[in-house]
Tab-separated table of C-alpha atoms and ligand atoms in Angstrom:
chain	number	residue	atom	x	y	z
R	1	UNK	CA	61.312	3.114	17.340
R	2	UNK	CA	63.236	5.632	15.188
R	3	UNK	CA	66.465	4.209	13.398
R	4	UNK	CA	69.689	5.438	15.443
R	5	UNK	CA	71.634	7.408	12.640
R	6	UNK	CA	75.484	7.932	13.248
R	7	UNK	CA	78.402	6.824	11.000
R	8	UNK	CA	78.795	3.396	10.554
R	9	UNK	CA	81.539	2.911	7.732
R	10	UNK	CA	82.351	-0.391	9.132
R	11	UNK	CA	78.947	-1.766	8.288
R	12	UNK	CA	78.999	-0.196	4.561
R	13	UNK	CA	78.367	-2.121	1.953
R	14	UNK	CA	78.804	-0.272	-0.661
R	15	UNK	CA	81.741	1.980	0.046
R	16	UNK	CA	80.989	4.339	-2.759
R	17	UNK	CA	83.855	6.636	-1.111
R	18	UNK	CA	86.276	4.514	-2.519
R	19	UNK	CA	84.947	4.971	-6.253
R	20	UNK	CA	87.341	2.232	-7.161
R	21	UNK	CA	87.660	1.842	-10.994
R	22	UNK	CA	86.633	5.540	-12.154
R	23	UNK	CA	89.182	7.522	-13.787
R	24	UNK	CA	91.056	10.446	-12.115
R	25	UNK	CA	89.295	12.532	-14.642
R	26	UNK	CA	86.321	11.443	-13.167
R	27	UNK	CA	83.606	13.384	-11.044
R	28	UNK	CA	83.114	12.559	-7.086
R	29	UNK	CA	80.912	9.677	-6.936
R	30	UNK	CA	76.972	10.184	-6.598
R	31	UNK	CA	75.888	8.999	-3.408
R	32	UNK	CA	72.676	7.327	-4.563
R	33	UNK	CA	74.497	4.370	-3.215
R	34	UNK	CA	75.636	5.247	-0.251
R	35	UNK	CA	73.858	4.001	2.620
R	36	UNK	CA	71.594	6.275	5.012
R	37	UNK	CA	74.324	6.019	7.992
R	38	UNK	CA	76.475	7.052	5.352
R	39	UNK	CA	78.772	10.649	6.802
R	40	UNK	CA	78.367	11.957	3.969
R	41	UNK	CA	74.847	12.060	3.557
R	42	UNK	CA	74.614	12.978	7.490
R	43	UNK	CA	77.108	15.897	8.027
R	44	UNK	CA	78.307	17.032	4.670
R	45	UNK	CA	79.370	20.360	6.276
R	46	UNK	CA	82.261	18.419	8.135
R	47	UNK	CA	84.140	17.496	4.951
R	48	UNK	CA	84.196	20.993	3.798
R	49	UNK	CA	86.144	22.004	7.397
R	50	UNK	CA	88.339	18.926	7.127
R	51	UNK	CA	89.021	20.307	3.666
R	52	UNK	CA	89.890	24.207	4.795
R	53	UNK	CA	92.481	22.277	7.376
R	54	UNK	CA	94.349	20.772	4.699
R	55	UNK	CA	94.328	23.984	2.773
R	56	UNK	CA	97.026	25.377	5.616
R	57	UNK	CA	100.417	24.566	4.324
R	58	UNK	CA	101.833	22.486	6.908
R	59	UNK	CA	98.818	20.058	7.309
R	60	UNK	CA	98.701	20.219	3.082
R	61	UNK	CA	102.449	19.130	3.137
R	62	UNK	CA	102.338	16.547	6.352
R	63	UNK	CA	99.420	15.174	4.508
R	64	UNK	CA	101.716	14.994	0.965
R	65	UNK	CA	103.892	13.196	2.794
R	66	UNK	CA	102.096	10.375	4.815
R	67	UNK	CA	100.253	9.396	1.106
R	68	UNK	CA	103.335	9.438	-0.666
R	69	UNK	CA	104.773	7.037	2.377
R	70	UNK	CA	101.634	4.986	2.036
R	71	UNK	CA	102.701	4.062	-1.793
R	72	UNK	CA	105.922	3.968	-1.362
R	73	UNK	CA	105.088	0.983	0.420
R	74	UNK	CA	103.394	-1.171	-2.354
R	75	UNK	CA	104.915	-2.168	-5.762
R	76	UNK	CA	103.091	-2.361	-8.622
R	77	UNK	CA	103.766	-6.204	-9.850
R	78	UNK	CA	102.082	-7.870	-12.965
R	79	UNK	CA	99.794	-10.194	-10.690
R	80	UNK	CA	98.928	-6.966	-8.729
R	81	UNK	CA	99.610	-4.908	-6.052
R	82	UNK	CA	102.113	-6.411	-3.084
R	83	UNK	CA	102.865	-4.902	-0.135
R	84	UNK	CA	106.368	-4.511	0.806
R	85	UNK	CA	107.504	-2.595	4.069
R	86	UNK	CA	107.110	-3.465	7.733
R	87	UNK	CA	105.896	-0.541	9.937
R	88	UNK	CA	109.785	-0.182	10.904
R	89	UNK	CA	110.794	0.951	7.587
R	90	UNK	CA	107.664	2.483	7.039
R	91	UNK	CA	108.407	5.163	10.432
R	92	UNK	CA	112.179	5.072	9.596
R	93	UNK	CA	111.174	6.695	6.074
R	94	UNK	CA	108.864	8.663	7.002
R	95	UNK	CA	110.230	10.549	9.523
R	96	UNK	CA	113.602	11.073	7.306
R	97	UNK	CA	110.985	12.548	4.889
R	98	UNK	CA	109.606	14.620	7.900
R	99	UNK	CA	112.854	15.902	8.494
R	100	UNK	CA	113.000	14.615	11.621
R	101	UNK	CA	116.049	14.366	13.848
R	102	UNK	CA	115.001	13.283	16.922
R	103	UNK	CA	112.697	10.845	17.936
R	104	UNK	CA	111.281	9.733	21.639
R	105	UNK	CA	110.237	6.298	22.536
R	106	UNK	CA	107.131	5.693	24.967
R	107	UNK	CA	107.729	2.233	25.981
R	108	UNK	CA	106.111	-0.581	28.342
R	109	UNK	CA	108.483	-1.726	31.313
R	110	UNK	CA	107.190	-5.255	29.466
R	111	UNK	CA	108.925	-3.991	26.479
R	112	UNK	CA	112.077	-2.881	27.221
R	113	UNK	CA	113.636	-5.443	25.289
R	114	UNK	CA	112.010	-4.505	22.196
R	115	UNK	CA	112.797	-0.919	23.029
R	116	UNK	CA	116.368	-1.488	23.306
R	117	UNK	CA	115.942	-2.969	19.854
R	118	UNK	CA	114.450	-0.031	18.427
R	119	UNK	CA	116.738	2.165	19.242
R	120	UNK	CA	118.970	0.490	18.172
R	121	UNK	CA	117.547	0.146	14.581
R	122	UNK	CA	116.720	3.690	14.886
R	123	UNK	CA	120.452	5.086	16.068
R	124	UNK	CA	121.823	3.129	13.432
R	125	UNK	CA	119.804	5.232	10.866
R	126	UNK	CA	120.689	8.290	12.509
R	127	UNK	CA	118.056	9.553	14.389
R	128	UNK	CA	119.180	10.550	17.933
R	129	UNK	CA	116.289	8.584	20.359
R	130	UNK	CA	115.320	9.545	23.151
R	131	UNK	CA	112.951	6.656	25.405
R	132	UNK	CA	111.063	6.463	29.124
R	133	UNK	CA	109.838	3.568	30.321
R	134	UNK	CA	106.397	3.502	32.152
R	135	UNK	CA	107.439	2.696	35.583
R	136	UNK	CA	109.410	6.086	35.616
R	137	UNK	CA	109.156	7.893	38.956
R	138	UNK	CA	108.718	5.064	40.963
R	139	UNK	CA	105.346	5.747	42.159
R	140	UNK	CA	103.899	3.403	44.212
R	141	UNK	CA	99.732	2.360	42.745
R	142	UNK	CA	98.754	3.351	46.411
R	143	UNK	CA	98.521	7.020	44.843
R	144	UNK	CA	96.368	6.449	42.500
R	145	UNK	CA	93.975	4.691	44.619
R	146	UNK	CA	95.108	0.736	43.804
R	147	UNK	CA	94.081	-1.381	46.909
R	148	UNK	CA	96.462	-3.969	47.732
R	149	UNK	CA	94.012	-6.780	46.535
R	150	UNK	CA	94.452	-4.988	42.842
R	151	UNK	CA	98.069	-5.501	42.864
R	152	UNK	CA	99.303	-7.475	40.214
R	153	UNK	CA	102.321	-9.198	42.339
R	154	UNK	CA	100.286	-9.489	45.596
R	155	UNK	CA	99.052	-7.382	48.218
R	156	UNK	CA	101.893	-7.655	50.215
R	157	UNK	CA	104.634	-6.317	47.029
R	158	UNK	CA	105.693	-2.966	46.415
R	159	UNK	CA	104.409	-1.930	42.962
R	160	UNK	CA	105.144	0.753	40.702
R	161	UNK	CA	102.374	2.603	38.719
R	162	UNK	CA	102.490	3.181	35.251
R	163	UNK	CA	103.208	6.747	34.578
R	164	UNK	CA	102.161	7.653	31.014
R	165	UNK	CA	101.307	11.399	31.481
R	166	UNK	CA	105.353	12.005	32.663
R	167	UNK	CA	106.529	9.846	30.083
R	168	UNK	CA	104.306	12.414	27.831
R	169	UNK	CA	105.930	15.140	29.500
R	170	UNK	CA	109.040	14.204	29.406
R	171	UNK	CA	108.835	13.622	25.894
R	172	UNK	CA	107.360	16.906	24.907
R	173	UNK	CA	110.383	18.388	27.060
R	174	UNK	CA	112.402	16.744	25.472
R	175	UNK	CA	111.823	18.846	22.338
R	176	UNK	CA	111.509	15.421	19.865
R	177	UNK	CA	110.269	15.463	16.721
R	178	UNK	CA	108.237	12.743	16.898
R	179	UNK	CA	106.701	10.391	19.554
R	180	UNK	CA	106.733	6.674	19.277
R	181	UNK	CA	104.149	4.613	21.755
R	182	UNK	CA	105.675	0.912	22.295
R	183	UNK	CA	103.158	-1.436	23.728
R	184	UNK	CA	101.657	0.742	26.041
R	185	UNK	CA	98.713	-0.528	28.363
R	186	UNK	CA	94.815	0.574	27.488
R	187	UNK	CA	94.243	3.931	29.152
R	188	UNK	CA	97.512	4.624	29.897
R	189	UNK	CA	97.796	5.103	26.199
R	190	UNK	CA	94.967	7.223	26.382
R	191	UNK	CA	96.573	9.339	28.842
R	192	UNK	CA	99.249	9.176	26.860
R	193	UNK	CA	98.299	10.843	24.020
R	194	UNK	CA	96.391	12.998	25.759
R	195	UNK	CA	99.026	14.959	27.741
R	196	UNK	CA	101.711	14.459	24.401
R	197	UNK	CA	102.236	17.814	22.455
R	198	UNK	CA	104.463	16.411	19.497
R	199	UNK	CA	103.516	14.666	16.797
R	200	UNK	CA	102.740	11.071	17.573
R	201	UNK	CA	102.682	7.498	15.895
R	202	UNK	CA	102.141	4.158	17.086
R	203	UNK	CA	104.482	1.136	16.517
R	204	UNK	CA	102.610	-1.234	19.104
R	205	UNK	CA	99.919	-1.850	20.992
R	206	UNK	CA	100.200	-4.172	23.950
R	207	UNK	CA	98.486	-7.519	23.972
R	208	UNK	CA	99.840	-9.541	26.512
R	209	UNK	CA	98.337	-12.806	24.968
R	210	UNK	CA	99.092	-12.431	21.189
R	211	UNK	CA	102.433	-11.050	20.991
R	212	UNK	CA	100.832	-7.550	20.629
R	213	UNK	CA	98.738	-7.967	17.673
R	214	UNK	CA	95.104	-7.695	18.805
R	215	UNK	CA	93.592	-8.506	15.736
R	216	UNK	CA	95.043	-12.145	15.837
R	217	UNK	CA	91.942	-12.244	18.041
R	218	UNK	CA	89.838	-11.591	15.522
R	219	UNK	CA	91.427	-13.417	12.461
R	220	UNK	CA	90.756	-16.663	14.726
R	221	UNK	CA	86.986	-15.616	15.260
R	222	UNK	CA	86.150	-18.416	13.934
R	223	UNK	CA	87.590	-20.846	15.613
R	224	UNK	CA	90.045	-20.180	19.071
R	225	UNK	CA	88.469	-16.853	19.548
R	226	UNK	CA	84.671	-17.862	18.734
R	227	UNK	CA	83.940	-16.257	22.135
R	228	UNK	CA	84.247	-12.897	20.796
R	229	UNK	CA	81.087	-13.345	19.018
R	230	UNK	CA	79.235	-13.548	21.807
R	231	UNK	CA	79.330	-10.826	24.991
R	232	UNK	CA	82.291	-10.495	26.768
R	233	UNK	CA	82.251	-10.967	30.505
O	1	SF4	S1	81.849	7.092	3.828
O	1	SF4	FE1	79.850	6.335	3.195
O	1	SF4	S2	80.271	5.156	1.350
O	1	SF4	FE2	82.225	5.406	2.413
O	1	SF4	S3	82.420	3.599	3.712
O	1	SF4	FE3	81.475	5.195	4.951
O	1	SF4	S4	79.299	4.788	4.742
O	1	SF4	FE4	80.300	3.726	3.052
């Protein structure tokens, strides 16, 4: 049976990409190294089109300005490199070196709170926010097809849907600068971002269990979370 051959950079072992220790002056890695699932060695045209993208101006100077975020964020100590800013400051700088004026929130009705805090934080750094919570419209799941046994308080209740491609358009109507996705559900973020015409970041991603931090799942693989490594009913 032939070998399936499609980019697997979280399998690498080598991660020649990264040609950590050579000198600036150096030339691109060879990539003797690099394993066969390597992209590099299996569609080297790509990188030349990703390349011509970041030759247009505004993607060139967008790009600038997310790597010069990304070490703005570290300090250089004697013992090494330490991190040092919480995604917060990270989007607060950012989008001041963006230029950005106004931002719009995407939030979970589970996380108004935590919206409400956020704007907060962001308003105080003088941003004007803009937010919509999922349960906008006050559409009952019946339209979308959700049978009363699917109903999360019952099949008797009265139960909003989640409404991510309004929130998406009333955030691109809105005219923001930048969207902000707060603990949205799976596939309604998908929607989502796939009705949003702005610029978009994420600040959250919902998990109910772990105080929205998925990969707390993961960091306990060994132990609480062993069941991951096996298949998941
Ligand atoms: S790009 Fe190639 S060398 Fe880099 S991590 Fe992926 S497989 Fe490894």
């Amino acid at each position: 049976m032939s070998e399936k051959r499609y980019s697997k950079c979280a399998r690498c072992p080598t991660k020649v990409c990264e040609n950590r220790g050579a000198k600036a002056s150096s030339s691109p890695p060879s990539l003797e190294k690099a394993p066969a699932f390597c992209p590099m060695k299996l569609m080297p045209e790509v990188y030349a089109a990703a390349l011509a993208e970041y030759d247009k101006p505004p993607v060139k100077e967008f790009a600038r300005l997310a790597s010069v975020q990304e070490f703005q964020c570290y300090e250089r100590l004697p013992d090494g490199l330490r991190p040092r800013l919480p995604r917060i400051e990270e989007l607060i700088q950012f989008a001041r070196k963006c230029g950005y004026k106004r931002l719009g929130i995407a939030h979970c009705g589970g996380l108004a709170y935590e919206a409400g805090l956020l704007t907060e934080v962001l308003e105080k750094n003088g941003f004007d926010v803009v937010s919509v919570q999922c349960k906008t419209g006050a559409v009952p799941k019946e339209r979308i097809g959700i049978s009363a046994e699917e109903k999360i308080a019952g099949p008797g209740a009265w139960e909003t849907m989640c409404n991510p491609i309004v929130q998406a358009m009333i955030i691109n109507r809105s005219r923001v600068d930048l969207a902000i996705m707060l603990g949205l559900c799976i596939g309604h973020d998908t929607l989502f971002i796939k009705y949003c015409d702005v610029p978009l970041t994420v600040l959250a991603v919902k998990d109910r269990v772990l105080g929205h931090n998925p990969l707390a799942a993961l960091y306990a693989g060994e132990t609480y979370y062993r069941r991951l490594r096996g298949k998941i009913e």
